[in-house]
């Protein structure tokens, strides 16, 4: 009996998530402290490339998840107890969870890096000018685009390639405009509009 | 008490009015599987019904109260590649909030000899018979009172098909059962009524003691169901005496058969 409770506690999703996040934060701290001297004066490597790679993983994962929810498991879920609305909001919830976790990790990264690098710039400025806010919005945007592509029954290989191209194009475009706040706001507006479009499609698409 | 009410559903240019009650087992049969699937997707609340199908007075489309009490499975499809009951239980609990009886699942795997119905290739897959049996075991192990099943006896031998037909028509376990049948003979005297989907696009509600007509194909036929052997056609028997006399006059061979003999007459001549 006690063993079962302990086993269930240790297998709990949120506990495992917290443990993983603690490990990531410890690894980030080690990387920041050890790599500071390597990065010093290095024009190629940005000090935030490590955290951007976390966002990149989230973008890739979000794209695959969004696409699979609509292309592969939409009919399956409707066969059981999940309604169309449930599928949409569950997808959105999971993508927002990933975005939130990535944001918390990147905030911690910025805080730790600012402490060790003795940087006094406000974190929100770092977020905008170093492209972190844009990466955050890209996680949401690419996941929702993946969700949309699943409904139009796009071939999975073509979908993933297109998603990478779309993501890369947006990143380069916004980076070209020096990661301005206006560009980020436009991307945020696109996320909201795309979220609305996906919701309408979920309600209207006919299952065959 | 009515479980689902269908009021003036415009289906294939026909108006359908139907009441499916609690504790009813309904069979659906016809050659036009596309039309049947379309109908089942509407009845299961998955596709829109233009405000014609109701559960407790509410439209069933995307209705969470209705969805939580029903499942819709096609036994031809693959729903699981594993027999790991703990894994399946966890998935059903976490994803769908459904309770899964692992003990019952284990019993059925043993009783139906599902482990023998596997093909060992690069991936571990079930045979078509094995897939049907696994899907049935999933349904039996889930705590759901209303089920809509397509092809419940897909590729099964008669012994296992009889077992499954007895289990799926058990009114002590299920409140309402709707079955899209591949074969009628396994469900003889187990259905409350049948919905026949004719080739002309009609939906006819028939009782167990209604009859069919096996007849040589001709232009005077209506409510055709399926093709028989050669130029024979099996149609619903609502022909009056004059029409039958006409067939005799034109020397068109025909035979009146029971509803549940349809499978036998698909493969024999008159």
Short mmCIF file of N, CA and C in Angstrom, two decimals, chain B residues 11-14 30-32 35 196-204 217-226 233-236 238-239:
data_model
loop_
_atom_site.label_atom_id
_atom_site.label_comp_id
_atom_site.label_asym_id
_atom_site.label_seq_id
_atom_site.Cartn_x
_atom_site.Cartn_y
_atom_site.Cartn_z
N UNK B 11 -30.78 13.09 -44.72
CA UNK B 11 -29.64 12.22 -44.98
C UNK B 11 -29.80 11.61 -46.36
N UNK B 12 -28.90 11.94 -47.27
CA UNK B 12 -28.97 11.43 -48.65
C UNK B 12 -30.33 11.71 -49.27
N UNK B 13 -30.81 12.91 -49.11
CA UNK B 13 -32.11 13.35 -49.64
C UNK B 13 -33.29 12.59 -49.06
N UNK B 14 -33.09 11.98 -47.91
CA UNK B 14 -34.21 11.33 -47.20
C UNK B 14 -34.34 11.98 -45.84
N UNK B 30 -25.80 -2.81 -44.68
CA UNK B 30 -25.94 -2.32 -46.05
C UNK B 30 -24.61 -2.40 -46.76
N UNK B 31 -24.67 -2.27 -48.08
CA UNK B 31 -23.43 -2.37 -48.87
C UNK B 31 -22.71 -1.03 -48.91
N UNK B 32 -23.48 0.05 -48.80
CA UNK B 32 -22.89 1.38 -48.91
C UNK B 32 -22.27 1.80 -47.58
N UNK B 35 -22.00 5.60 -46.73
CA UNK B 35 -23.21 6.22 -46.19
C UNK B 35 -23.42 5.82 -44.73
N UNK B 196 -31.71 -0.92 -42.34
CA UNK B 196 -31.11 -1.36 -43.61
C UNK B 196 -30.85 -0.15 -44.49
N UNK B 197 -29.64 -0.04 -44.98
CA UNK B 197 -29.26 1.05 -45.89
C UNK B 197 -29.31 0.49 -47.31
N UNK B 198 -30.28 0.94 -48.08
CA UNK B 198 -30.43 0.38 -49.42
C UNK B 198 -29.51 1.11 -50.41
N UNK B 199 -29.36 0.49 -51.57
CA UNK B 199 -28.51 1.10 -52.60
C UNK B 199 -29.12 2.40 -53.13
N UNK B 200 -30.43 2.52 -53.01
CA UNK B 200 -31.09 3.74 -53.48
C UNK B 200 -30.93 4.88 -52.49
N UNK B 201 -30.30 4.59 -51.35
CA UNK B 201 -30.06 5.64 -50.36
C UNK B 201 -31.13 5.74 -49.28
N UNK B 202 -32.05 4.77 -49.25
CA UNK B 202 -33.08 4.80 -48.21
C UNK B 202 -32.59 4.11 -46.94
N UNK B 203 -33.19 4.51 -45.83
CA UNK B 203 -32.91 3.81 -44.56
C UNK B 203 -34.23 3.22 -44.09
N UNK B 204 -34.24 1.88 -43.98
CA UNK B 204 -35.50 1.21 -43.61
C UNK B 204 -35.33 0.55 -42.25
N UNK B 217 -31.71 -9.80 -60.94
CA UNK B 217 -31.74 -8.34 -61.09
C UNK B 217 -32.66 -7.93 -62.25
N UNK B 218 -33.46 -6.91 -62.03
CA UNK B 218 -34.36 -6.42 -63.08
C UNK B 218 -34.74 -4.98 -62.75
N UNK B 219 -35.44 -4.35 -63.70
CA UNK B 219 -35.72 -2.92 -63.55
C UNK B 219 -36.88 -2.62 -62.60
N UNK B 220 -37.57 -3.65 -62.14
CA UNK B 220 -38.74 -3.42 -61.28
C UNK B 220 -38.41 -3.48 -59.78
N UNK B 221 -37.11 -3.62 -59.51
CA UNK B 221 -36.71 -3.77 -58.11
C UNK B 221 -36.56 -2.42 -57.42
N UNK B 222 -36.84 -2.41 -56.13
CA UNK B 222 -36.52 -1.23 -55.31
C UNK B 222 -35.98 -1.73 -53.97
N UNK B 223 -35.36 -0.85 -53.23
CA UNK B 223 -34.76 -1.20 -51.93
C UNK B 223 -33.78 -2.36 -52.02
N UNK B 224 -32.92 -2.30 -53.06
CA UNK B 224 -31.85 -3.30 -53.17
C UNK B 224 -30.89 -3.12 -52.01
N UNK B 225 -30.42 -4.26 -51.48
CA UNK B 225 -29.46 -4.17 -50.37
C UNK B 225 -28.05 -4.49 -50.83
N UNK B 226 -27.90 -5.74 -51.30
CA UNK B 226 -26.55 -6.17 -51.72
C UNK B 226 -26.65 -7.08 -52.93
N UNK B 233 -29.78 -10.38 -56.78
CA UNK B 233 -29.75 -9.21 -55.89
C UNK B 233 -30.59 -9.55 -54.67
N UNK B 234 -30.17 -9.08 -53.53
CA UNK B 234 -30.97 -9.27 -52.30
C UNK B 234 -31.58 -7.93 -51.95
N UNK B 235 -32.89 -7.93 -51.88
CA UNK B 235 -33.55 -6.66 -51.59
C UNK B 235 -34.55 -6.83 -50.45
N UNK B 236 -34.95 -5.73 -49.86
CA UNK B 236 -35.93 -5.77 -48.78
C UNK B 236 -37.28 -6.14 -49.37
N UNK B 238 -40.74 -5.70 -49.55
CA UNK B 238 -41.98 -4.98 -49.27
C UNK B 238 -42.83 -4.96 -50.54
N UNK B 239 -42.65 -6.04 -51.33
CA UNK B 239 -43.41 -6.16 -52.58
C UNK B 239 -44.79 -6.73 -52.30
#
